[in-house]
Amino acid sequence: MPVITCIDDLKRLYRRRVPKMFYDYCESGSWTEQTFRDNVNDFQDILLRQRVAVDMEGRSTATKMIGQDVAMPVALAPVGLTGMQCADGEIKAARAAEAFGVPFTLSTMSVCSIEDVAENSTAPFWFQLYVMRDEDFVKNLIDRAKAAKCSGLVLTLDLQILGQRHMDLKNGLSVPFRPTFGNIANLSTKVRWGLGMLGTKRRTFRNIVGHATGVSDLSSLSTWTTEAFDPRLDWAKVKAIKKMWGGPLILKGILDAEDAKMALKIGADAIIVSNHGGRQLDGALSAIRALPAILEAVGDKVEVHLDSGIRSGQDVLKALALGAKGTYIGRAFIYGLGAMGQAGVTKALEVIHKELDFTMALCGRRNLGDLNRDNLLVPEDFGGRWG
Ligand SMILES: Cc1cc2nc3c(=O)[nH]c(=O)nc-3n(C[C@H](O)[C@H](O)[C@H](O)COP(=O)(O)O)c2cc1C
């Protein structure tokens, strides 16, 4: 068993254990991948202020996200096809999150369904909604999430159309997995993954198959997205969905202060500053650079969360010290899941928790609520020199 000390260790193991097609699906950004890279690299532009001779005993990373207790403000982001990274992946990730005390968010494009996750976990989870053209299907998804006692709805706003990720097209990404001459050779080296998949019945988009009508081709992700996702999604529809859901609403994919103000006006409980992990608008600002302007616009009136680019507890601390109230990890937990299943997701959370706790201590703080900009060295033009 290798000694895992950081998220990169999990990534290396993940790459070895999961078919290339699914590794590439995770580890890609759209087009030139500029935003995908910037998301990670821009965290390095912020430095931490080391403080000494501060009593470090009795530290806590516990806090709340949308009024719900969390062991640390690091939720698992919605990730489509998680159940192809590892058999029953969504159930395993939900269980790891539950045991750790952080929220799990189930994607509309998951392999395990809302019901699968609800039946196999006990803590309430959050459901992420993509808005489809088929309004009955959307209503049905919301009703199913209510029936499963989901405690938050994460409505994703930055994917009405799918950003092109070159490798998915080159690899012929499909669900269920279709062996081709090219990927069979690769598959033969992924015995653990293959055995897991043989041992489960959950191998397709179970939120959709048997629930949505009039979808002609579900096997090709890009074809299906083009056909089914609603390109007409606008603020009026967001408002209607808020009403239909009636519970805590988190709007995901906000990158601009003007959109943040709209989200506030609509009455969202929280927003996620996010560019979908660099998978949509290539050339957009990294999430961490976008955060200060959004906080300035709405930070005292709505809970602001952030994802995109977090690979360590230091990254989490930087977002919190800037003023975010919560964060999410996408790829960081998928690396763990693909590497070691549920234990790998737990490991990813442990790694990030330890880094967050130690970094907080060495910055001279005992509680996350005490963090602020004084803990950071932020370049004067960090928000951008672009105007
Ligand atoms: C493989 C993959 C699939 C994703 N699928 C979804 C999805 O189904 N719904 C959604 O709202 N976001 C999705 N996202 C975006 C994540 O929720 C999150 O915004 C992103 O992963 C954060 O960036 P990070 O991976 O750098 O942490 C996906 C991200 C990845 C990497």
XYZ file of C-alpha atoms and ligand atoms in Angstrom:
418
model
C 0.000 0.000 0.000
C 1.590 3.308 -1.024
C 1.872 6.060 1.569
C -0.562 8.798 0.553
C 0.448 12.232 1.799
C -1.169 14.625 -0.670
C -3.827 14.881 -3.368
C -1.177 14.417 -6.066
C -0.381 10.948 -4.684
C -4.038 10.002 -5.161
C -3.967 11.405 -8.680
C -0.986 9.244 -9.641
C -2.706 6.121 -8.327
C -5.980 7.114 -9.980
C -4.265 7.445 -13.346
C -2.896 3.918 -13.035
C -6.181 2.312 -11.999
C -8.941 3.875 -14.127
C -9.437 3.501 -17.908
C -7.823 6.329 -19.856
C -11.174 7.455 -21.240
C -12.478 8.307 -17.754
C -9.185 9.741 -16.516
C -9.156 12.064 -19.528
C -12.803 12.979 -18.962
C -11.903 14.172 -15.472
C -8.513 15.687 -16.147
C -9.528 17.950 -19.030
C -10.553 21.527 -19.480
C -12.282 22.968 -22.506
C -10.382 23.959 -25.666
C -6.877 25.280 -24.813
C -7.362 24.496 -21.101
C -6.113 27.963 -20.129
C -8.798 28.446 -17.469
C -8.375 24.864 -16.249
C -4.680 25.596 -15.605
C -5.240 29.103 -14.203
C -7.736 27.781 -11.647
C -4.960 25.809 -9.977
C -2.017 28.130 -10.637
C -3.678 31.362 -9.463
C -3.940 30.049 -5.903
C -0.111 30.215 -5.852
C -0.271 33.970 -6.357
C -1.693 34.414 -2.858
C 0.744 33.901 -0.005
C 0.115 33.245 3.669
C 1.260 35.331 6.641
C 3.081 33.209 9.163
C 2.303 34.199 12.769
C 3.993 32.831 15.888
C 3.535 32.528 19.643
C -0.225 32.102 19.371
C -1.864 29.388 21.494
C -2.847 26.679 18.990
C -4.718 24.368 21.329
C -8.413 23.607 20.890
C -8.630 24.308 17.178
C -11.733 23.595 15.135
C -12.568 23.576 11.445
C -16.281 23.039 12.104
C -18.695 25.593 10.721
C -21.932 25.768 8.691
C -22.809 25.828 4.997
C -26.358 27.033 4.203
C -27.140 26.653 7.877
C -26.070 23.004 7.980
C -23.277 21.780 10.275
C -20.094 20.715 8.487
C -16.865 19.297 9.920
C -15.059 21.616 7.512
C -16.468 23.875 4.785
C -15.409 21.578 1.954
C -18.292 19.889 0.135
C -18.009 17.276 -2.603
C -18.918 18.983 -5.884
C -21.357 17.410 -8.337
C -19.381 15.316 -10.808
C -21.094 13.568 -13.713
C -20.238 9.922 -14.415
C -18.711 9.441 -10.951
C -20.008 5.875 -11.068
C -17.777 5.206 -14.087
C -14.633 6.243 -12.195
C -15.327 3.440 -9.726
C -18.258 1.028 -9.457
C -21.112 2.613 -7.454
C -18.924 5.710 -7.142
C -21.660 8.122 -6.081
C -22.762 5.841 -3.240
C -19.163 5.433 -2.075
C -18.483 9.169 -2.221
C -21.740 9.955 -0.387
C -20.824 7.502 2.370
C -17.334 8.933 2.732
C -18.764 12.469 2.921
C -21.361 11.397 5.467
C -18.763 9.744 7.716
C -16.555 12.827 7.491
C -19.367 15.277 8.100
C -19.290 17.227 4.839
C -22.025 17.607 2.195
C -22.141 15.375 -0.860
C -23.673 16.784 -4.042
C -25.183 14.330 -6.521
C -25.039 15.342 -10.186
C -28.020 15.076 -12.520
C -25.559 13.228 -14.789
C -24.678 10.653 -12.171
C -24.559 6.912 -12.702
C -26.183 6.036 -9.361
C -29.615 7.614 -9.147
C -31.060 9.891 -6.480
C -32.859 6.840 -5.094
C -29.713 4.661 -5.185
C -27.830 7.198 -3.065
C -30.764 7.808 -0.698
C -31.201 4.073 -0.101
C -27.512 3.516 0.551
C -26.676 6.467 2.815
C -28.338 8.117 5.783
C -27.239 11.771 5.836
C -29.219 14.151 3.623
C -27.287 15.046 0.487
C -27.578 17.907 -2.014
C -28.873 17.422 -5.529
C -27.425 19.281 -8.509
C -29.851 20.130 -11.251
C -29.186 20.675 -14.936
C -32.149 22.290 -16.622
C -33.491 20.250 -19.532
C -35.864 21.213 -22.321
C -38.314 18.616 -21.013
C -40.065 20.559 -18.235
C -41.906 17.502 -16.935
C -38.600 15.727 -16.513
C -37.167 18.680 -14.568
C -40.203 18.785 -12.314
C -39.935 15.058 -11.824
C -36.241 15.343 -10.858
C -37.087 18.016 -8.302
C -39.900 15.886 -6.873
C -37.542 12.910 -6.650
C -34.944 15.041 -4.847
C -37.633 16.176 -2.391
C -38.804 12.592 -1.861
C -35.188 11.587 -1.152
C -35.049 14.390 1.484
C -32.218 16.223 -0.244
C -31.325 19.208 1.949
C -30.150 21.543 -0.820
C -30.618 22.103 -4.534
C -27.540 23.164 -6.482
C -28.699 24.699 -9.739
C -25.914 24.823 -12.319
C -26.063 27.884 -14.568
C -22.899 27.604 -16.642
C -23.733 24.604 -18.811
C -26.619 25.200 -21.180
C -24.293 24.004 -23.915
C -21.313 21.725 -23.417
C -17.773 23.141 -23.630
C -15.648 21.035 -25.946
C -13.048 18.879 -24.291
C -10.951 17.465 -27.081
C -10.030 14.171 -25.438
C -13.662 13.131 -24.921
C -14.210 13.342 -28.676
C -10.953 11.590 -29.491
C -11.680 8.838 -26.959
C -15.309 8.407 -28.069
C -16.477 8.858 -24.453
C -19.685 6.928 -23.973
C -21.906 5.648 -21.172
C -22.442 2.753 -20.857
C -18.816 2.009 -21.677
C -18.415 0.700 -25.253
C -15.249 -1.291 -25.786
C -13.446 -0.324 -29.004
C -10.199 -1.672 -30.443
C -8.354 1.301 -28.940
C -9.733 1.154 -25.426
C -9.751 -2.644 -24.998
C -5.941 -2.700 -24.785
C -6.081 -0.026 -22.102
C -8.942 -1.765 -20.289
C -6.992 -5.014 -20.009
C -4.619 -3.248 -17.599
C -7.428 -2.035 -15.325
C -8.460 -5.291 -13.696
C -9.637 -3.828 -10.385
C -11.848 -1.305 -12.180
C -13.257 -3.962 -14.519
C -14.101 -6.379 -11.716
C -15.874 -3.608 -9.852
C -17.939 -2.748 -12.896
C -18.839 -6.390 -13.511
C -20.075 -6.555 -9.936
C -22.608 -3.725 -10.192
C -25.800 -3.175 -12.154
C -25.279 0.587 -12.106
C -23.567 1.409 -15.391
C -25.653 4.058 -17.090
C -27.210 7.458 -16.280
C -29.743 6.162 -13.789
C -31.298 9.568 -13.048
C -32.293 9.721 -16.684
C -32.777 6.271 -18.166
C -36.356 5.229 -17.545
C -37.333 8.748 -16.455
C -36.788 11.022 -19.495
C -38.652 10.582 -22.739
C -37.779 11.517 -26.295
C -34.026 11.264 -25.935
C -32.696 9.430 -28.947
C -29.040 8.880 -28.078
C -27.904 8.685 -24.492
C -24.641 6.929 -25.206
C -22.886 9.963 -26.611
C -22.609 12.599 -23.935
C -22.209 15.531 -26.329
C -25.128 14.469 -28.538
C -27.398 13.974 -25.572
C -26.428 17.294 -24.004
C -27.129 19.129 -27.242
C -30.543 17.525 -27.522
C -31.704 17.573 -23.946
C -30.170 20.554 -22.115
C -32.179 23.751 -22.229
C -30.247 26.528 -23.970
C -33.070 28.966 -23.090
C -32.330 28.856 -19.369
C -32.649 32.431 -18.052
C -33.322 34.205 -14.753
C -37.087 33.784 -15.138
C -36.586 30.013 -15.290
C -34.236 30.148 -12.309
C -36.977 31.927 -10.396
C -39.525 29.293 -11.414
C -37.219 26.488 -10.302
C -36.645 28.199 -6.954
C -40.402 28.239 -6.439
C -40.835 24.619 -7.571
C -38.097 23.457 -5.170
C -39.039 25.579 -2.170
C -35.936 24.652 -0.135
C -32.363 25.910 0.210
C -31.096 26.939 -3.236
C -27.455 27.259 -4.280
C -26.684 28.828 -7.672
C -23.554 27.355 -9.242
C -21.358 28.841 -11.940
C -21.361 32.537 -11.007
C -18.183 34.284 -12.170
C -19.308 37.865 -12.601
C -20.415 40.437 -10.014
C -23.439 41.391 -12.144
C -24.661 37.776 -12.154
C -24.006 37.569 -8.426
C -26.309 40.559 -7.944
C -28.995 38.811 -10.005
C -28.626 35.694 -7.864
C -29.075 37.862 -4.781
C -32.175 39.456 -6.250
C -33.679 36.044 -6.989
C -33.168 35.133 -3.324
C -30.569 32.356 -3.608
C -29.346 31.031 -0.267
C -25.806 30.726 -1.613
C -23.840 31.124 -4.814
C -20.856 29.142 -6.000
C -18.147 31.195 -7.661
C -17.121 28.644 -10.260
C -16.152 28.176 -13.875
C -17.012 24.480 -13.811
C -13.393 23.545 -13.162
C -12.310 25.155 -16.439
C -14.559 22.863 -18.466
C -16.835 25.499 -19.995
C -15.700 29.013 -21.001
C -12.026 28.666 -21.835
C -10.320 32.029 -21.331
C -12.512 32.988 -18.370
C -10.990 34.300 -15.149
C -9.974 31.680 -12.602
C -12.491 31.284 -9.791
C -10.124 32.468 -7.059
C -9.362 35.676 -9.005
C -13.078 36.263 -9.580
C -13.892 35.847 -5.886
C -12.894 39.283 -4.435
C -15.071 41.331 -6.817
C -18.062 39.075 -6.189
C -17.574 39.273 -2.432
C -17.416 43.027 -2.693
C -20.685 43.076 -4.639
C -22.773 40.648 -2.554
C -20.592 39.075 0.149
C -22.456 40.545 3.121
C -25.894 39.639 1.735
C -25.611 36.067 0.439
C -23.392 33.124 1.322
C -20.570 32.932 -1.193
C -18.928 29.577 -1.897
C -16.125 28.734 -4.327
C -14.903 25.816 -6.374
C -12.499 25.286 -9.292
C -8.841 24.579 -8.726
C -8.777 23.469 -5.078
C -6.126 20.803 -4.575
C -5.106 21.419 -0.953
C -6.200 22.698 2.432
C -4.013 25.748 1.815
C -6.206 26.552 -1.209
C -9.325 26.178 0.942
C -7.864 28.502 3.573
C -7.038 31.151 0.971
C -10.626 31.151 -0.310
C -12.001 31.372 3.242
C -9.607 34.130 4.277
C -10.697 36.150 1.252
C -14.264 35.829 2.534
C -15.841 32.672 1.050
C -18.048 30.748 3.503
C -17.650 27.383 1.812
C -15.715 25.501 -0.837
C -16.098 22.374 -2.975
C -13.678 19.848 -4.395
C -14.337 18.106 -7.698
C -11.287 16.413 -9.159
C -9.535 16.110 -5.769
C -12.149 13.628 -4.536
C -12.447 11.867 -7.895
C -8.705 11.127 -7.772
C -9.288 9.467 -4.409
C -12.329 7.547 -5.605
C -10.602 6.201 -8.715
C -7.497 5.344 -6.716
C -9.055 3.579 -3.730
C -12.865 3.739 -3.813
C -14.606 5.002 -0.678
C -11.365 4.839 1.330
C -9.767 7.079 -1.283
C -12.467 9.747 -0.932
C -11.985 9.588 2.834
C -8.247 9.941 2.286
C -8.752 13.001 0.069
C -10.898 14.601 2.779
C -8.365 13.697 5.490
C -5.501 15.168 3.485
C -7.333 18.427 2.899
C -8.569 18.609 6.486
C -5.088 18.162 7.916
C -3.637 20.756 5.565
C -6.421 23.197 6.410
C -6.094 22.682 10.158
C -2.288 22.977 10.222
C -2.260 25.962 7.886
C -4.862 27.725 10.025
C -2.724 27.087 13.125
C 0.486 28.326 11.534
C -1.360 31.457 10.417
C -2.141 32.020 14.098
C -5.842 31.151 14.110
C -7.808 28.548 16.038
C -11.137 28.851 14.201
C -12.008 29.334 10.562
C -14.320 32.194 11.493
C -11.274 34.166 12.700
C -9.602 34.036 9.280
C -9.591 37.184 7.217
C -7.531 39.061 4.681
C -4.938 39.842 7.335
C -3.843 36.230 7.052
C -2.967 36.675 3.383
C -0.504 38.515 1.208
C -2.539 39.336 -1.881
C -0.986 41.090 -4.890
C -2.547 44.496 -5.458
C -3.859 43.560 -8.901
C -5.023 40.069 -7.904
C -8.627 40.657 -8.964
C -7.298 41.426 -12.402
C -5.523 44.054 -14.418
C -8.012 43.645 -17.246
C -10.727 46.122 -16.271
C -15.318 15.049 -14.464
C -16.156 16.216 -14.039
C -17.534 16.164 -14.189
C -18.319 17.220 -13.748
N -19.687 17.128 -13.820
C -20.458 18.118 -13.314
C -21.863 17.980 -13.265
O -22.416 16.961 -13.653
N -22.573 19.027 -12.774
C -21.993 20.183 -12.330
O -22.684 21.113 -11.911
N -20.657 20.306 -12.331
C -19.877 19.310 -12.798
N -18.523 19.427 -12.774
C -17.910 20.622 -12.167
C -17.705 20.432 -10.672
O -18.916 20.423 -9.975
C -16.839 21.541 -10.090
O -17.366 22.779 -10.463
C -15.385 21.439 -10.537
O -14.953 20.119 -10.604
C -14.511 22.221 -9.599
O -13.192 22.242 -10.048
P -12.052 21.235 -9.525
O -12.307 19.942 -10.220
O -10.810 21.905 -9.970
O -12.211 21.102 -8.037
C -17.716 18.372 -13.199
C -16.332 18.409 -13.051
C -15.547 17.343 -13.449
C -14.065 17.407 -13.245
